[in-house]
Structures are given as C-alpha cells and as structure tokens.
mmCIF file of C-alpha atoms in Angstrom:
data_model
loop_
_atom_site.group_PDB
_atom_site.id
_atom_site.type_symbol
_atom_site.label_atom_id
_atom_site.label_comp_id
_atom_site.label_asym_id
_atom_site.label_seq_id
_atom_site.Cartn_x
_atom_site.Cartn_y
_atom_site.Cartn_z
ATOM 1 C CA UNK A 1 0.000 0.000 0.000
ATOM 2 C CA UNK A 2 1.114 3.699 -1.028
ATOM 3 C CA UNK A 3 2.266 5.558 1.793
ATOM 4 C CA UNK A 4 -0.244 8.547 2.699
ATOM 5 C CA UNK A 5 0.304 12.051 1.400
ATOM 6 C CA UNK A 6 -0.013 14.410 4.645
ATOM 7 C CA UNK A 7 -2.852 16.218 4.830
ATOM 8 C CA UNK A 8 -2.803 20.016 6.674
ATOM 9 C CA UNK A 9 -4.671 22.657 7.642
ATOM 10 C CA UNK A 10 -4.287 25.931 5.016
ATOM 11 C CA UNK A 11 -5.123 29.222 6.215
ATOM 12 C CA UNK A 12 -8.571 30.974 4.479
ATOM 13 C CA UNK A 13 -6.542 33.356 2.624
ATOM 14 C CA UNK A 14 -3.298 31.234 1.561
ATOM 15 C CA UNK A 15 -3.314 30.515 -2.236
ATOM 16 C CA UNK A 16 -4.597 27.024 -3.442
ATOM 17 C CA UNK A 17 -1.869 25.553 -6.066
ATOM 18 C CA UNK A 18 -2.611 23.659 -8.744
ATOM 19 C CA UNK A 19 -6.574 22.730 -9.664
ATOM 20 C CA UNK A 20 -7.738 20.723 -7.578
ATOM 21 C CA UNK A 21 -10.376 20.715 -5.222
ATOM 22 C CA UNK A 22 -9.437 20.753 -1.379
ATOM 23 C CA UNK A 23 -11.579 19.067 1.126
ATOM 24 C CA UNK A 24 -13.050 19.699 4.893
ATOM 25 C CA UNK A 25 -13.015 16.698 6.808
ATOM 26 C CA UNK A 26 -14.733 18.313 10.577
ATOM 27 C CA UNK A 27 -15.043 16.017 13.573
ATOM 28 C CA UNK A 28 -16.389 16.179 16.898
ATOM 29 C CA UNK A 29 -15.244 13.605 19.088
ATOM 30 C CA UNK A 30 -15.555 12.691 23.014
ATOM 31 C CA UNK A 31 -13.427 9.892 23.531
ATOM 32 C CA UNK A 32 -10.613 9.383 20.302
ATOM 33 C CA UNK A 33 -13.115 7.063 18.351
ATOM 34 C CA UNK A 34 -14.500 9.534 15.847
ATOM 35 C CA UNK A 35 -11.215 11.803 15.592
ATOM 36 C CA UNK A 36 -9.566 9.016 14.441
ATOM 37 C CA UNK A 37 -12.003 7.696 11.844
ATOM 38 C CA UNK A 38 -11.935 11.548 10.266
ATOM 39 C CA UNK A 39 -8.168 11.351 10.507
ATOM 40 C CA UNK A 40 -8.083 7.773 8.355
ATOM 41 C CA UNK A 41 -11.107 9.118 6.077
ATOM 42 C CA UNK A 42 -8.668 12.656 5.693
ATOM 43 C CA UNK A 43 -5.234 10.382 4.831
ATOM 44 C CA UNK A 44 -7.066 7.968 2.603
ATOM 45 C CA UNK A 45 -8.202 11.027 0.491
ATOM 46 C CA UNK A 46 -4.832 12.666 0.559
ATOM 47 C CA UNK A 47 -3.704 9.141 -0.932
ATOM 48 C CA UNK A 48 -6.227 9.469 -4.171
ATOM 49 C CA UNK A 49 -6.324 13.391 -4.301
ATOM 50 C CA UNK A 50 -2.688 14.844 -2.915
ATOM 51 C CA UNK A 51 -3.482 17.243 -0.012
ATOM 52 C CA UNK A 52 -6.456 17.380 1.985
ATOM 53 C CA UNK A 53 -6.571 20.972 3.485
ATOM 54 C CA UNK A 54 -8.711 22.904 5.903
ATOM 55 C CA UNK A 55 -11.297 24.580 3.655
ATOM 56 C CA UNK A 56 -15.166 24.252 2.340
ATOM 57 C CA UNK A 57 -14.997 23.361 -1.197
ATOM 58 C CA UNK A 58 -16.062 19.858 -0.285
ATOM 59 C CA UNK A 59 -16.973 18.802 3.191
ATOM 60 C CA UNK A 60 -17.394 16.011 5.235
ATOM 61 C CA UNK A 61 -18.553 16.434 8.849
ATOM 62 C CA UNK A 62 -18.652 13.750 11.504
ATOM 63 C CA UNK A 63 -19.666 13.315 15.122
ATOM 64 C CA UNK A 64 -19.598 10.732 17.743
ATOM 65 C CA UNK A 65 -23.029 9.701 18.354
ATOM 66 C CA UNK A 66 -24.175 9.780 22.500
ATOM 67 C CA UNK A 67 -28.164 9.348 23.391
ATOM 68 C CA UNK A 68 -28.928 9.154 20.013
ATOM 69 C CA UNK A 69 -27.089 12.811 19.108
ATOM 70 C CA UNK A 70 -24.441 14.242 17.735
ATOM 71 C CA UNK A 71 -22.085 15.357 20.434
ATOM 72 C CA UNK A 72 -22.800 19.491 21.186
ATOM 73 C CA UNK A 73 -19.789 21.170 18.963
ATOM 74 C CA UNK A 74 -21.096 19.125 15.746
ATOM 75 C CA UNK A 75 -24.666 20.374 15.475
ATOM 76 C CA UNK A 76 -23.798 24.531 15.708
ATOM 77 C CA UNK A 77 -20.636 23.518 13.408
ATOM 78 C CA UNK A 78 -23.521 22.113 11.250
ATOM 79 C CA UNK A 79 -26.283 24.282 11.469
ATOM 80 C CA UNK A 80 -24.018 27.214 11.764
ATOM 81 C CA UNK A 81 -22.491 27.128 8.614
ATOM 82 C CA UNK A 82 -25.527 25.755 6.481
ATOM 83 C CA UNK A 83 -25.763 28.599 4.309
ATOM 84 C CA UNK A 84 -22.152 27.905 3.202
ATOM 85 C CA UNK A 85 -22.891 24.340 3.224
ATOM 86 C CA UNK A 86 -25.556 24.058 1.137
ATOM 87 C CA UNK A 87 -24.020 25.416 -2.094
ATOM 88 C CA UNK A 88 -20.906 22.595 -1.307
ATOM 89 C CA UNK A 89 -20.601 19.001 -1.551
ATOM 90 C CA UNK A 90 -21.196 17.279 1.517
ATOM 91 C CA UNK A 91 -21.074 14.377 2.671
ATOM 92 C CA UNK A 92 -21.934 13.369 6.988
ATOM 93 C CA UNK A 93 -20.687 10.100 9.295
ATOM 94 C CA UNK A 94 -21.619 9.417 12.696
ATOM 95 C CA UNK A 95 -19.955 6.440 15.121
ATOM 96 C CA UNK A 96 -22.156 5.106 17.304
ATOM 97 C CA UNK A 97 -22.461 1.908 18.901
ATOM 98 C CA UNK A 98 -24.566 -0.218 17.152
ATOM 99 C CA UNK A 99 -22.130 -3.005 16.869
ATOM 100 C CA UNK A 100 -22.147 -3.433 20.796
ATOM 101 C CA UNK A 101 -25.621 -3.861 20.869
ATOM 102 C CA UNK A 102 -27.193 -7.369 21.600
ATOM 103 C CA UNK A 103 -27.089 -9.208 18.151
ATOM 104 C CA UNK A 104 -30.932 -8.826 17.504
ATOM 105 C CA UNK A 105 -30.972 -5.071 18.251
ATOM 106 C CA UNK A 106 -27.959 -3.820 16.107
ATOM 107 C CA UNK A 107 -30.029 -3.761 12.741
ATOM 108 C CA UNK A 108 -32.807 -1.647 14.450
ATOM 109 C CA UNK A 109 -30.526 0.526 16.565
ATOM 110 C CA UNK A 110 -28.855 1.710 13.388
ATOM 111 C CA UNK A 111 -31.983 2.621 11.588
ATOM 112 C CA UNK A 112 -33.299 4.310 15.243
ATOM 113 C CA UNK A 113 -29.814 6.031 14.979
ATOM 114 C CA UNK A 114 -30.292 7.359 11.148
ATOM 115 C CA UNK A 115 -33.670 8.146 11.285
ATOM 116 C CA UNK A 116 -33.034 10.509 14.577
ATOM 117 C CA UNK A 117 -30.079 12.092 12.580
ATOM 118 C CA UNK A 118 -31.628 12.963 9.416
ATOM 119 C CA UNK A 119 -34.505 15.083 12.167
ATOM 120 C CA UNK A 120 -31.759 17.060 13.764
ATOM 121 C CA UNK A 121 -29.336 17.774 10.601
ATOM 122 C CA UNK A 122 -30.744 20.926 8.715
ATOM 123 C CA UNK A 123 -32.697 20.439 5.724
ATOM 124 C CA UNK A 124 -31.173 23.369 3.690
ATOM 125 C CA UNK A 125 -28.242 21.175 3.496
ATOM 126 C CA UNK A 126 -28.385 18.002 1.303
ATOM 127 C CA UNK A 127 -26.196 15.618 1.616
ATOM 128 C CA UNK A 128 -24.567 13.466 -0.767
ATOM 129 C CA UNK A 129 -24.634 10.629 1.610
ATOM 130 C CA UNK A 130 -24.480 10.065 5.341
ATOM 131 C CA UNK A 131 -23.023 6.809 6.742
ATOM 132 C CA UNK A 132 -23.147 5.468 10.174
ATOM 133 C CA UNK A 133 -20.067 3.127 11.583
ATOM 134 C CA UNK A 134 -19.758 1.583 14.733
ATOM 135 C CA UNK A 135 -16.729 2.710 17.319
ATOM 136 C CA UNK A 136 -15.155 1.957 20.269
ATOM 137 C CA UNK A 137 -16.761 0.974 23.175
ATOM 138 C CA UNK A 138 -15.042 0.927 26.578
ATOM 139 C CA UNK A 139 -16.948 -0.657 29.775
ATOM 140 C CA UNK A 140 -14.891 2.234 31.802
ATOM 141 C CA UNK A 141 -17.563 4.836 29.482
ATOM 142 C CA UNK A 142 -20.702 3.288 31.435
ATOM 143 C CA UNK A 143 -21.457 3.244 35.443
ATOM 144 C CA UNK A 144 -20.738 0.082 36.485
ATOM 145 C CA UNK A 145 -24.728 -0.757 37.303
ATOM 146 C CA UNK A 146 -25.478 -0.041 33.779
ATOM 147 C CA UNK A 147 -22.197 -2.161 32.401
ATOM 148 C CA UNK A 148 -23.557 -5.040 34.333
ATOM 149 C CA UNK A 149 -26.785 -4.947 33.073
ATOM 150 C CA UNK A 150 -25.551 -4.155 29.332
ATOM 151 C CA UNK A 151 -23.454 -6.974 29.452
ATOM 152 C CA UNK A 152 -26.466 -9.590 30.987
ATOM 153 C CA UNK A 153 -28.414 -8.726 28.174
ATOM 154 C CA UNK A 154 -25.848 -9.567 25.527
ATOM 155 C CA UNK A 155 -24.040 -6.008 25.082
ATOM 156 C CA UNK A 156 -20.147 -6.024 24.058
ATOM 157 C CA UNK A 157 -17.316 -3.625 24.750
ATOM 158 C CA UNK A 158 -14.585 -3.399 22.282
ATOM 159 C CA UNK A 159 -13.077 -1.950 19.319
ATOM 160 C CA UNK A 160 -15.658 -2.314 16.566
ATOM 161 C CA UNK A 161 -14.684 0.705 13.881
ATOM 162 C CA UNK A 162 -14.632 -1.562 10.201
ATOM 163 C CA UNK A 163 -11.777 0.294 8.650
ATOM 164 C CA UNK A 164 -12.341 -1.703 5.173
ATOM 165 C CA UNK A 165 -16.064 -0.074 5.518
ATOM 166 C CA UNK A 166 -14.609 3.256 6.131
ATOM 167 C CA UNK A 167 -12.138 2.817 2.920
ATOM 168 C CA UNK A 168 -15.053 2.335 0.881
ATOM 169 C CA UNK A 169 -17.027 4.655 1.746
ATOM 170 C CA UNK A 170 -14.393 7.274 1.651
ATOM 171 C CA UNK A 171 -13.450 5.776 -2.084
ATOM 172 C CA UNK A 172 -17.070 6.178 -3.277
ATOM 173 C CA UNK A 173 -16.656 10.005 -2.211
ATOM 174 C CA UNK A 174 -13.557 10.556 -3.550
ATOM 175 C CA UNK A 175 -14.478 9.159 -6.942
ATOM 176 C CA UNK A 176 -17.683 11.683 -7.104
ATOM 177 C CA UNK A 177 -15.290 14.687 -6.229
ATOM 178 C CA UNK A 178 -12.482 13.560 -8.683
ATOM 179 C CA UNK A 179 -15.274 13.118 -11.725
ATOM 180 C CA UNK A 180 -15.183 16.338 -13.894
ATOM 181 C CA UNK A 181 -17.709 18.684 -12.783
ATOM 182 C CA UNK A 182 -19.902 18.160 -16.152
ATOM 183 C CA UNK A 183 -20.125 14.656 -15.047
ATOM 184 C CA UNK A 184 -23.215 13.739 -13.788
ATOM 185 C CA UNK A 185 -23.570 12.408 -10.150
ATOM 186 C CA UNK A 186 -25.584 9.849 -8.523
ATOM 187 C CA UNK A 187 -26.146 11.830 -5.166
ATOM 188 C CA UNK A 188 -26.798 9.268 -2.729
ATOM 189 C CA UNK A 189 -23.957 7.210 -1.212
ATOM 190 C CA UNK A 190 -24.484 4.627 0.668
ATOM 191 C CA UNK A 191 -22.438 1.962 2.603
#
C-alpha cells in the first residue's frame, strides 16, 4: 500500500496551487473514536487526491453519536455554517455503537440512529450521503450498574470501527469529487 500524502490545515486566505479541489473533513469527538475515523477518512483522500486541506470546497462532517445525538460542537458547526454548506458538496458520518448492541438489536438501533439524525441535521443542506459506523466501546464509558446490566443482556465492549467499511465509503466520495464537474452524479452514497 502507497504511503499517505499528509494532509494540513491551510489558512482561508493562503493561495490554493494547482486545480484541484481541497476538502473539509470536521469532527467532533468525546473519547478518540470519531477523531480518528476523520483522521483515516482525511489520509485515505490525501492518498487518491494529494493534499487534503482545511477549507469548504467539499466537506465532510462527523460526530460521535451519545443518546442518540451528535455530540454538542457538531450540530452549531452544522447548522451554523448551512448557508455555506448548502451550495458545497457534503457528505456526513456518525460512530455510534450499534455493533455493541445485543445481536438482535444492532439492525434496528442503526436505523433508530439514522432516522433521529436525518430530524436534527438541517434540511437546507443536502447531503450526498451520510453513513453510520460503529466505534469503540469501553466498559470504563458506562457506570458500572449499567455495564452489568448491558453486558447480561448480551451487550459487548470493544473496538468495533470496520476500517475496510470506512475505505469504501471514503473511495465512493472521492471518486464523485475527482469526476469532472460536467459529469453527472448519482447523489446518494451509501455503505
């Protein structure tokens, strides 16, 4: 495998070089989980597309997911800029836990989890796709009553991010943004 291109953060007013399009890749994340998903999603588009800087031509925005929600900093990131956003290519993630969940809840939690999402996330911003992965999980993140009774009921702690499901997703938006622009695009991306 090709060693990553770094990515880095460009000031607003610093010249772009060469054509291309540069790419926002915003986080919000409590415990490591989510900032490191953004930071593989970041280098495996630096790998395809050379640099992935710090600015809004194309953005992807991610957020741990806790009771259901995106963590507090994501939403006003979100909502904040969705006049900007809207006239941009963007694309969302979230990293829950659905993976942790008793085996014949995970399939419903991650709808639950989707369909709460899409409610909360503004509607002046469409987005090319929105994809939720699974994260880590550590019993230390739950009071012990609650661990006990999570794991009675079938519940698992661990490390349950799918890095070759993260790859292809990120692939499937790289392609879209390295298509020329009269190309026509299928929207929707899905995992």
């Amino acid at each position: 495998m090709a060693r990553p291109r770094r990515h880095r953060c460009r000031e607003a007013g610093e010249r772009k070089t060469g054509g291309s399009m540069t790419v926002l890749v915003a986080y919000a994340s409590a415990f490591g989980s989510t900032r490191e998903i953004a930071q593989h999603v970041a280098s495996r588009m630096a790998v395809a597309r050379g640099e992935v800087e710090c600015r809004s031509e194309a953005v992807v925005v991610g957020s741990a997911i806790h009771n259901q929600a995106w963590l507090p900093p994501a939403l006003p990131f979100f909502n904040g800029h969705a006049r900007e956003l809207a006239i941009r290519p963007v694309w969302a993630f979230s990293v829950g836990m659905a993976d942790a969940l008793p085996r014949p809840f995970r399939k419903r939690g991650a709808a639950l989890q989707q369909e709460r999402l899409a409610r909360v996330l503004v509607k002046e911003v469409p987005l090319r796709g929105h994809e939720i992965f699974s994260g880590v999980y550590k019993a230390g993140q739950m009071p012990a009553p609650l661990r006990m009774l999570f794991r009675l009921v079938g519940g698992r702690f661990g490390d349950f991010r799918d890095w070759a499901a993260d790859d292809g997703w990120t692939d499937q938006i790289t392609d879209q943004l390295t298509r020329p622009a009269s190309s026509p695009s299928t929207g929707i991306i899905t995992g």
